[in-house]
Amino acid sequence: MSSLSYRQTFALVLKRDLTIAFRHKDEMLNPLLFFIIVVTLFPLGIGPQANTLAKIAPGIIWVSALLATLLSLDRLFKADHNDGSLEQMLISPQPLFIFTLAKITAHWLLTGLPLILVAPILAALLYLPEQSYSALFLTLLLGTPVLSFMGAIGAALTVGVKKGGVLLSLIVLPLYIPVLIFATSAIDTASLNLPYNGQLAIIAALFFGSLTLAPFAVGAALKVSTN
Amino acid sequence: MWKWLHPYANPEVSYHFAGKLKPWLGLSSALLLTVGLIWALLFAPADYQQGESFRIFYIHVPSAILSMSIYLAMAIAALSSLVWQVRLADASAAALAPIGAVFTAIALLTGAAWGKPMWGTWWVWDARLTSELILLFLYLGVIALHNAFDDKQMAGKAAGILALVGVINLPIIKYSVEWWNTLHQGPTVSKLGAPAMASEMYWPFVLCFFGFALLVGAVACVRFQTEIITRNKMRPWVRNLVTSEVN
């Protein structure tokens, strides 16, 4: 086993997680459906006026994306924890960083990426101005991985807790606030035809910061909660 | 250099040390708060602009400062527990979290009571108010995570990791909401050197601040002792303690 390179380990874990996910397609689709349904609830609750909806569209899409990510986080380590494969990862000679990075990447591919693909359609339903589409795409592209990384810390901390779902949202949602603020502000700025590089740069900084730091926190949290 | 600290790794020694510290902290806090609050609320001059309602300042500002310092203290305790495996640091972090949450809540409530006469509204989505509210959420998250585990050791470590993640995030959240929206007045007392207020207003504040800080210390000692006892309830020294109290 120890002859595996880091890249091979990463690919192996990623492939395993994706295979498992594709064998439970409904579980994979549920967060996406949730995202679509939550977004459609807003026009029904607020009213169909195009200018109101266009104004709050970035917020609606991003808040729904946060909630959809949150919903999928509970499963990130749960199954592996239940069948004991998580412990095998913890005691394997490969660094824990690689495992957590691979698992989080798989999580993003399964939840973040579909959100990005569906978002333009939902944006059209909410009358988002045309010039904001690229900003929406870019903020989701850089922001949803941050959601996966930050959320994984919460998921790792609550994996040993019996009913950790609500607890998970309680500890993870405050950490999502910076992403939400900068992403919606970037989309708003874009709708005024102004440059939004600044907000995008900060989201990129959050992305690289969480990419490098979160896997360590996740590893430490997993060690604690598997005891 | 750190050798003098070693005896305090023993829970029993720490328990008695906190017990000895408790009355001193409590008494000096009571003294400072009595003098400070009476001076501040009855004798300090009213503000020429804000009138009498500015007196909320003497409770609002100390609790706001302490709410953040307690989070920092909790994060440092969590770090020393994770890095140097100091078991009692867990206990002190667990002891500090609810105190910090209460001070954050006091800062928010007194701030709302101050905002009503000054800004004409209980709440504004201003940067400082929002980041204080998020701080409260972070505290509640740490407390909730701590309560979710049956095993106190595990609970302490998990809550510690969350506190550390929170302390990295706190400046990011603070600056993000600051760019987002700002209405709150700038800092008055935190500037080093000459404070931006009259000395007859400033000195009661100093007394109140240290009074509240010592109060935090006293309550932290009580909670720290409780944490030590619950974690060590099977140990003979705790049993001796209890039986000697009962008899």
Coordinates of C-alpha atoms in Angstrom, one line a residue:
Chain A
M1 CA 0.0 0.0 0.0
S2 CA 2.7 2.4 0.9
S3 CA 4.1 2.2 -2.6
L4 CA 1.1 4.3 -3.8
S5 CA 2.0 7.8 -4.7
Y6 CA 0.0 10.7 -3.4
R7 CA -1.6 11.2 -6.8
Q8 CA -2.6 7.6 -7.0
T9 CA -4.1 7.6 -3.6
F10 CA -6.0 10.8 -4.4
A11 CA -7.3 9.2 -7.7
L12 CA -8.3 6.0 -5.9
V13 CA -10.3 7.6 -3.2
L14 CA -11.9 10.0 -5.7
K15 CA -12.9 7.2 -8.0
R16 CA -14.2 5.1 -5.1
D17 CA -16.4 8.0 -3.8
L18 CA -17.7 8.8 -7.3
T19 CA -18.5 5.1 -8.0
I20 CA -20.4 4.8 -4.7
A21 CA -22.3 8.0 -5.5
F22 CA -23.3 6.9 -9.0
R23 CA -24.7 3.7 -7.5
H24 CA -27.1 5.7 -5.4
K25 CA -28.2 8.2 -8.0
D26 CA -31.3 9.4 -6.1
E27 CA -29.2 10.5 -3.1
M28 CA -27.0 12.4 -5.5
L29 CA -30.0 14.1 -7.1
N30 CA -31.8 15.1 -4.0
P31 CA -29.7 18.2 -3.0
L32 CA -30.0 19.4 -6.6
L33 CA -33.8 19.0 -6.5
F34 CA -33.9 20.7 -3.2
F35 CA -32.0 23.6 -4.7
I36 CA -34.4 24.0 -7.6
I37 CA -37.5 23.7 -5.3
V38 CA -36.2 26.2 -2.8
V39 CA -35.4 28.7 -5.6
T40 CA -38.9 28.3 -7.1
L41 CA -40.5 28.9 -3.6
F42 CA -39.2 32.5 -3.5
P43 CA -41.2 33.9 -6.4
L44 CA -44.3 32.2 -5.0
G45 CA -43.7 33.8 -1.6
I46 CA -42.6 37.2 -2.8
G47 CA -44.7 37.8 -5.9
P48 CA -43.9 37.5 -9.6
Q49 CA -42.8 41.1 -10.2
A50 CA -39.7 41.0 -12.5
N51 CA -37.8 43.9 -11.0
T52 CA -38.2 42.7 -7.4
L53 CA -37.1 39.2 -8.4
A54 CA -34.1 40.5 -10.4
K55 CA -33.0 42.5 -7.4
I56 CA -33.0 39.6 -5.0
A57 CA -32.0 36.8 -7.5
P58 CA -28.3 36.7 -6.4
G59 CA -29.3 36.3 -2.8
I60 CA -31.9 33.7 -3.5
I61 CA -29.6 31.6 -5.6
W62 CA -26.7 31.8 -3.2
V63 CA -28.7 31.1 -0.1
S64 CA -30.3 28.1 -1.7
A65 CA -26.9 26.9 -2.8
L66 CA -25.7 27.2 0.8
L67 CA -28.7 25.2 2.0
A68 CA -28.4 22.5 -0.7
T69 CA -24.7 22.1 0.1
L70 CA -25.6 21.8 3.8
L71 CA -28.1 19.1 3.1
S72 CA -25.6 17.0 1.3
L73 CA -22.8 17.4 3.9
D74 CA -24.4 15.1 6.4
R75 CA -23.5 12.1 4.1
L76 CA -19.9 13.1 3.4
F77 CA -18.3 10.9 6.1
K78 CA -21.4 9.2 7.6
A79 CA -21.4 6.0 5.5
D80 CA -17.6 5.6 5.8
H81 CA -17.9 6.1 9.5
N82 CA -20.7 3.5 9.8
D83 CA -19.0 0.7 7.8
G84 CA -15.5 1.4 9.3
S85 CA -13.7 2.4 6.2
L86 CA -13.1 5.8 7.7
E87 CA -11.0 4.2 10.4
Q88 CA -9.1 2.3 7.7
M89 CA -8.2 5.6 6.1
L90 CA -7.1 7.1 9.4
I91 CA -4.7 4.2 10.1
S92 CA -3.4 3.9 6.6
P93 CA 0.2 5.0 5.9
Q94 CA -0.9 7.6 3.4
P95 CA -1.3 11.2 4.8
L96 CA -4.8 12.0 5.9
F97 CA -4.6 15.3 3.9
I98 CA -4.9 13.3 0.6
F99 CA -7.9 11.3 1.7
T100 CA -9.8 14.3 3.0
L101 CA -8.9 16.4 -0.1
A102 CA -10.1 13.6 -2.4
K103 CA -13.3 13.1 -0.5
I104 CA -14.1 16.8 -0.5
T105 CA -13.3 17.0 -4.2
A106 CA -15.7 14.2 -4.8
H107 CA -18.3 16.0 -2.8
W108 CA -17.9 19.1 -4.8
L109 CA -18.1 17.2 -8.1
L110 CA -21.3 15.6 -6.9
T111 CA -23.0 18.7 -5.4
G112 CA -21.3 21.9 -6.3
L113 CA -20.8 21.2 -10.0
P114 CA -24.5 20.3 -10.7
L115 CA -25.5 23.5 -8.9
I116 CA -23.4 25.5 -11.3
L117 CA -24.9 23.8 -14.3
V118 CA -28.5 24.4 -13.1
A119 CA -28.0 27.9 -11.8
P120 CA -28.3 29.8 -15.2
I121 CA -31.7 28.2 -15.8
L122 CA -32.9 29.3 -12.3
A123 CA -31.3 32.7 -12.9
A124 CA -33.5 33.1 -16.0
L125 CA -36.6 32.2 -14.0
L126 CA -35.6 35.0 -11.6
Y127 CA -35.0 37.6 -14.4
L128 CA -31.3 38.0 -13.5
P129 CA -29.9 40.8 -15.7
E130 CA -27.9 39.4 -18.6
Q131 CA -24.7 41.1 -17.7
S132 CA -24.7 39.2 -14.3
Y133 CA -24.5 35.7 -15.7
S134 CA -20.8 35.5 -16.0
A135 CA -20.4 36.9 -12.4
L136 CA -22.9 34.3 -11.2
F137 CA -21.0 31.5 -13.0
L138 CA -17.6 32.6 -11.7
T139 CA -18.7 33.2 -8.1
L140 CA -20.4 29.8 -8.0
L141 CA -17.3 28.2 -9.6
L142 CA -15.0 29.6 -7.0
G143 CA -17.4 29.7 -4.1
T144 CA -19.0 26.3 -4.0
P145 CA -15.7 24.5 -3.4
V146 CA -15.3 26.8 -0.3
L147 CA -18.7 25.6 0.8
S148 CA -17.6 22.0 0.5
F149 CA -14.3 22.6 2.3
M150 CA -15.7 24.6 5.2
G151 CA -18.7 22.3 5.4
A152 CA -16.4 19.2 5.6
I153 CA -15.0 20.5 8.8
G154 CA -18.5 20.6 10.3
A155 CA -19.3 17.2 8.9
A156 CA -16.2 15.7 10.3
L157 CA -16.9 17.2 13.7
T158 CA -20.4 15.9 13.9
V159 CA -19.8 12.5 12.3
G160 CA -19.9 10.7 15.6
V161 CA -23.0 12.5 16.8
K162 CA -26.2 10.5 16.5
K163 CA -28.5 13.3 15.2
G164 CA -25.9 15.7 13.8
G165 CA -27.9 17.3 11.0
V166 CA -29.3 20.3 12.8
L167 CA -26.1 20.7 14.8
L168 CA -24.1 20.6 11.5
S169 CA -26.1 23.5 10.1
L170 CA -25.7 25.5 13.3
I171 CA -21.9 25.3 13.3
V172 CA -21.4 25.6 9.5
L173 CA -23.7 28.3 8.4
P174 CA -22.0 31.2 10.3
L175 CA -18.7 30.1 8.5
Y176 CA -20.4 30.5 5.1
I177 CA -21.3 34.2 5.6
P178 CA -18.1 35.7 4.0
V179 CA -18.7 33.7 0.8
L180 CA -22.3 34.7 0.7
I181 CA -21.5 38.4 1.1
F182 CA -18.8 38.6 -1.5
A183 CA -20.6 36.4 -4.0
T184 CA -23.9 38.3 -4.0
S185 CA -22.0 41.6 -3.9
A186 CA -20.0 40.6 -7.0
I187 CA -23.2 39.6 -8.9
D188 CA -24.9 42.9 -7.8
T189 CA -21.9 44.9 -9.0
A190 CA -21.9 43.1 -12.3
S191 CA -25.6 43.9 -12.8
L192 CA -24.6 47.6 -12.7
N193 CA -21.9 46.9 -15.4
L194 CA -19.1 47.7 -13.0
P195 CA -16.0 45.6 -12.6
Y196 CA -16.3 42.9 -9.9
N197 CA -12.7 41.7 -9.9
G198 CA -12.2 42.7 -6.3
Q199 CA -15.0 40.5 -4.9
L200 CA -13.9 37.7 -7.2
A201 CA -10.3 38.0 -5.9
I202 CA -11.5 37.7 -2.3
I203 CA -13.6 34.6 -3.1
A204 CA -10.5 33.1 -4.9
A205 CA -8.5 33.9 -1.8
L206 CA -11.1 32.1 0.4
F207 CA -10.9 29.2 -2.0
F208 CA -7.2 28.8 -1.8
G209 CA -7.2 29.4 1.9
S210 CA -9.7 26.7 2.5
L211 CA -8.1 24.4 0.0
T212 CA -4.9 24.4 1.9
L213 CA -6.1 24.7 5.5
A214 CA -9.5 22.9 5.6
P215 CA -8.2 19.4 4.9
F216 CA -5.9 19.6 8.0
A217 CA -8.8 20.7 10.2
V218 CA -11.0 18.0 8.7
G219 CA -8.2 15.4 9.5
A220 CA -7.9 16.6 13.1
A221 CA -11.7 16.6 13.5
L222 CA -12.0 13.1 12.1
K223 CA -9.3 11.9 14.5
V224 CA -11.3 13.4 17.4
S225 CA -14.7 12.1 16.4
T226 CA -13.6 8.5 15.6
N227 CA -11.6 8.5 18.8
Chain B
M1 CA 11.1 28.3 32.1
W2 CA 7.7 26.6 32.1
K3 CA 8.4 24.3 35.0
W4 CA 6.3 26.3 37.5
L5 CA 3.3 25.4 35.4
H6 CA 3.7 21.6 35.7
P7 CA 2.0 21.1 39.0
Y8 CA -1.2 22.8 37.6
A9 CA -1.5 19.9 35.1
N10 CA -2.9 18.0 38.0
P11 CA -6.6 18.6 38.2
E12 CA -6.7 18.5 42.0
V13 CA -4.0 21.3 42.3
S14 CA -5.8 23.4 39.6
Y15 CA -9.1 22.9 41.4
H16 CA -7.8 24.2 44.6
F17 CA -5.9 27.0 42.9
A18 CA -9.1 28.2 41.2
G19 CA -10.9 27.9 44.5
K20 CA -8.3 30.2 46.1
L21 CA -8.4 32.7 43.2
K22 CA -12.2 32.9 43.2
P23 CA -12.9 35.0 46.3
W24 CA -10.2 37.6 45.4
L25 CA -11.5 38.0 41.9
G26 CA -15.1 38.1 43.0
L27 CA -14.5 40.7 45.8
S28 CA -12.3 43.0 43.7
S29 CA -14.9 42.8 40.9
A30 CA -17.7 43.6 43.3
L31 CA -15.8 46.6 44.6
L32 CA -14.8 47.9 41.2
L33 CA -18.3 47.4 39.8
T34 CA -20.0 49.0 42.7
V35 CA -17.8 52.1 42.6
G36 CA -17.6 52.2 38.8
L37 CA -21.3 51.7 38.1
I38 CA -22.5 54.2 40.7
W39 CA -20.0 56.7 39.4
A40 CA -20.9 56.0 35.8
L41 CA -24.7 55.9 36.2
L42 CA -25.2 58.6 38.7
F43 CA -22.3 61.1 38.8
A44 CA -20.5 61.1 35.4
P45 CA -21.6 64.0 33.3
A46 CA -24.2 63.4 30.6
D47 CA -23.0 63.5 27.0
Y48 CA -23.7 66.8 25.3
Q49 CA -25.1 65.1 22.3
Q50 CA -26.5 61.8 23.4
G51 CA -27.8 63.0 26.9
E52 CA -28.4 60.4 29.6
S53 CA -28.8 57.5 27.3
F54 CA -25.1 57.5 26.7
R55 CA -24.7 55.8 30.1
I56 CA -25.5 52.5 28.5
F57 CA -22.0 52.8 27.1
Y58 CA -20.6 51.8 30.5
I59 CA -22.1 48.3 30.2
H60 CA -22.3 48.0 26.4
V61 CA -18.6 48.7 25.6
P62 CA -17.0 46.5 28.3
S63 CA -19.2 43.6 27.4
A64 CA -18.5 44.0 23.7
I65 CA -14.8 44.1 24.3
L66 CA -15.0 41.1 26.7
S67 CA -17.1 39.1 24.3
M68 CA -14.3 39.2 21.8
S69 CA -11.5 38.7 24.3
I70 CA -13.2 35.7 25.8
Y71 CA -13.4 34.1 22.3
L72 CA -9.7 34.7 21.9
A73 CA -9.0 33.2 25.3
M74 CA -11.2 30.2 24.5
A75 CA -9.3 29.7 21.2
I76 CA -5.9 29.9 22.9
A77 CA -7.1 27.4 25.4
A78 CA -8.3 25.2 22.6
L79 CA -5.0 25.5 20.8
S80 CA -3.0 24.5 23.8
S81 CA -5.3 21.6 24.3
L82 CA -4.8 20.4 20.8
V83 CA -1.1 21.1 20.4
W84 CA 0.3 20.3 23.8
Q85 CA -2.5 17.9 24.9
V86 CA -3.2 19.9 28.0
R87 CA -6.3 18.3 29.3
L88 CA -7.3 21.0 31.6
A89 CA -7.2 23.6 28.8
D90 CA -10.3 21.8 27.4
A91 CA -12.0 22.3 30.7
S92 CA -11.2 26.0 30.7
A93 CA -12.4 26.4 27.1
A94 CA -15.6 24.7 28.0
A95 CA -15.9 27.0 31.0
L96 CA -15.4 30.1 29.0
A97 CA -17.8 29.5 26.1
P98 CA -21.1 30.2 27.9
I99 CA -19.7 33.2 29.7
G100 CA -18.6 34.6 26.3
A101 CA -22.0 33.9 24.8
V102 CA -23.7 35.8 27.7
F103 CA -21.5 38.8 27.3
T104 CA -22.1 38.8 23.5
A105 CA -25.9 38.7 24.2
I106 CA -25.5 41.6 26.8
A107 CA -23.6 43.6 24.2
L108 CA -26.3 43.0 21.6
L109 CA -29.2 43.8 23.9
T110 CA -27.6 46.9 25.4
G111 CA -26.7 48.0 21.9
A112 CA -30.3 47.6 20.8
A113 CA -31.4 49.6 23.8
W114 CA -28.9 52.3 22.9
G115 CA -29.7 52.2 19.2
K116 CA -33.4 53.0 19.8
P117 CA -33.0 56.6 21.2
M118 CA -29.8 57.3 19.1
W119 CA -30.6 55.8 15.7
G120 CA -34.3 55.6 16.1
T121 CA -34.3 51.8 15.6
W122 CA -33.6 48.7 17.6
W123 CA -31.5 47.1 15.0
V124 CA -29.6 48.1 11.9
W125 CA -27.8 45.7 9.6
D126 CA -24.5 47.5 10.3
A127 CA -21.1 45.8 10.1
R128 CA -20.3 45.8 13.8
L129 CA -23.8 44.7 14.9
T130 CA -23.8 41.9 12.4
S131 CA -20.4 40.6 13.3
E132 CA -21.3 40.6 16.9
L133 CA -24.4 38.6 16.1
I134 CA -22.3 36.2 14.1
L135 CA -20.0 35.9 17.1
L136 CA -23.0 34.9 19.1
F137 CA -23.8 32.2 16.6
L138 CA -20.2 31.0 16.7
Y139 CA -20.4 30.8 20.5
L140 CA -23.7 28.9 20.4
G141 CA -22.2 26.5 17.8
V142 CA -19.3 25.7 20.1
I143 CA -21.6 25.2 23.1
A144 CA -24.0 23.1 21.0
L145 CA -21.2 20.9 19.7
H146 CA -19.8 20.6 23.2
N147 CA -23.2 19.4 24.5
A148 CA -23.7 16.9 21.7
F149 CA -21.0 14.5 22.9
D150 CA -21.4 12.3 25.9
D151 CA -17.7 11.9 26.3
K152 CA -16.3 15.1 27.8
Q153 CA -12.8 14.6 26.4
M154 CA -14.1 14.2 22.9
A155 CA -16.5 17.1 23.3
G156 CA -13.7 19.4 24.5
K157 CA -11.5 18.5 21.5
A158 CA -14.3 18.8 18.9
A159 CA -15.5 22.2 20.3
G160 CA -11.8 23.3 20.4
I161 CA -11.3 22.6 16.7
L162 CA -14.5 24.5 16.0
A163 CA -13.3 27.4 18.1
L164 CA -10.0 27.5 16.2
V165 CA -11.8 27.5 12.8
G166 CA -14.0 30.3 14.1
V167 CA -11.0 32.4 15.2
I168 CA -9.5 32.1 11.8
N169 CA -12.8 33.1 10.3
L170 CA -13.7 35.9 12.7
P171 CA -11.4 38.5 11.0
I172 CA -12.7 37.5 7.6
I173 CA -16.3 37.8 8.7
K174 CA -15.5 41.1 10.4
Y175 CA -14.0 42.6 7.3
S176 CA -16.5 41.2 5.0
V177 CA -19.4 42.8 6.9
E178 CA -17.4 46.0 7.3
W179 CA -17.2 46.3 3.5
W180 CA -20.8 45.3 3.3
N181 CA -22.3 48.1 5.4
T182 CA -21.2 50.5 8.1
L183 CA -23.1 52.9 10.4
H184 CA -21.8 52.2 13.9
Q185 CA -19.6 54.9 15.3
G186 CA -15.8 54.5 15.3
P187 CA -13.9 53.3 18.4
T188 CA -13.7 55.8 21.2
V189 CA -11.7 54.0 24.0
S190 CA -9.6 51.4 22.2
K191 CA -7.2 54.0 20.8
L192 CA -3.9 54.0 22.6
G193 CA -2.7 57.3 24.1
A194 CA -5.2 60.0 24.7
P195 CA -8.8 58.6 24.7
A196 CA -11.3 60.5 22.6
M197 CA -13.5 61.3 25.6
A198 CA -13.3 63.5 28.7
S199 CA -11.5 62.1 31.7
E200 CA -14.4 62.3 34.1
M201 CA -16.3 60.1 31.6
Y202 CA -13.2 57.9 31.0
W203 CA -12.3 56.9 34.5
P204 CA -15.7 55.3 35.4
F205 CA -15.4 53.4 32.2
V206 CA -12.0 52.0 33.2
L207 CA -13.4 50.9 36.6
C208 CA -16.4 49.3 34.9
F209 CA -14.3 47.5 32.4
F210 CA -11.9 46.0 34.9
G211 CA -14.9 45.2 37.2
F212 CA -16.5 43.2 34.4
A213 CA -13.2 41.6 33.4
L214 CA -12.6 40.4 37.0
L215 CA -16.2 39.2 37.1
V216 CA -15.4 37.1 34.0
G217 CA -12.4 35.7 35.9
A218 CA -14.5 34.9 39.0
V219 CA -17.3 33.2 37.0
A220 CA -14.7 31.4 34.9
C221 CA -13.1 30.0 38.1
V222 CA -16.4 28.7 39.4
R223 CA -17.2 27.1 36.0
F224 CA -13.7 25.7 35.7
Q225 CA -14.0 24.0 39.1
T226 CA -17.3 22.5 38.0
E227 CA -15.8 21.3 34.8
I228 CA -12.9 19.7 36.6
I229 CA -15.2 18.0 39.1
T230 CA -17.5 16.6 36.4
R231 CA -14.6 15.2 34.4
N232 CA -12.9 13.6 37.4
K233 CA -16.0 12.5 39.3
M234 CA -14.7 8.9 39.6
R235 CA -11.4 10.0 41.1
P236 CA -10.8 9.4 44.9
W237 CA -9.9 13.0 45.6
V238 CA -13.2 14.2 44.3
R239 CA -15.0 11.6 46.5
N240 CA -13.0 12.7 49.5
L241 CA -13.9 16.3 48.7
V242 CA -17.6 15.5 48.5
T243 CA -17.7 13.3 51.6
S244 CA -15.8 15.9 53.6
E245 CA -18.3 18.6 52.5
V246 CA -21.3 16.4 53.4
N247 CA -20.0 15.5 56.9

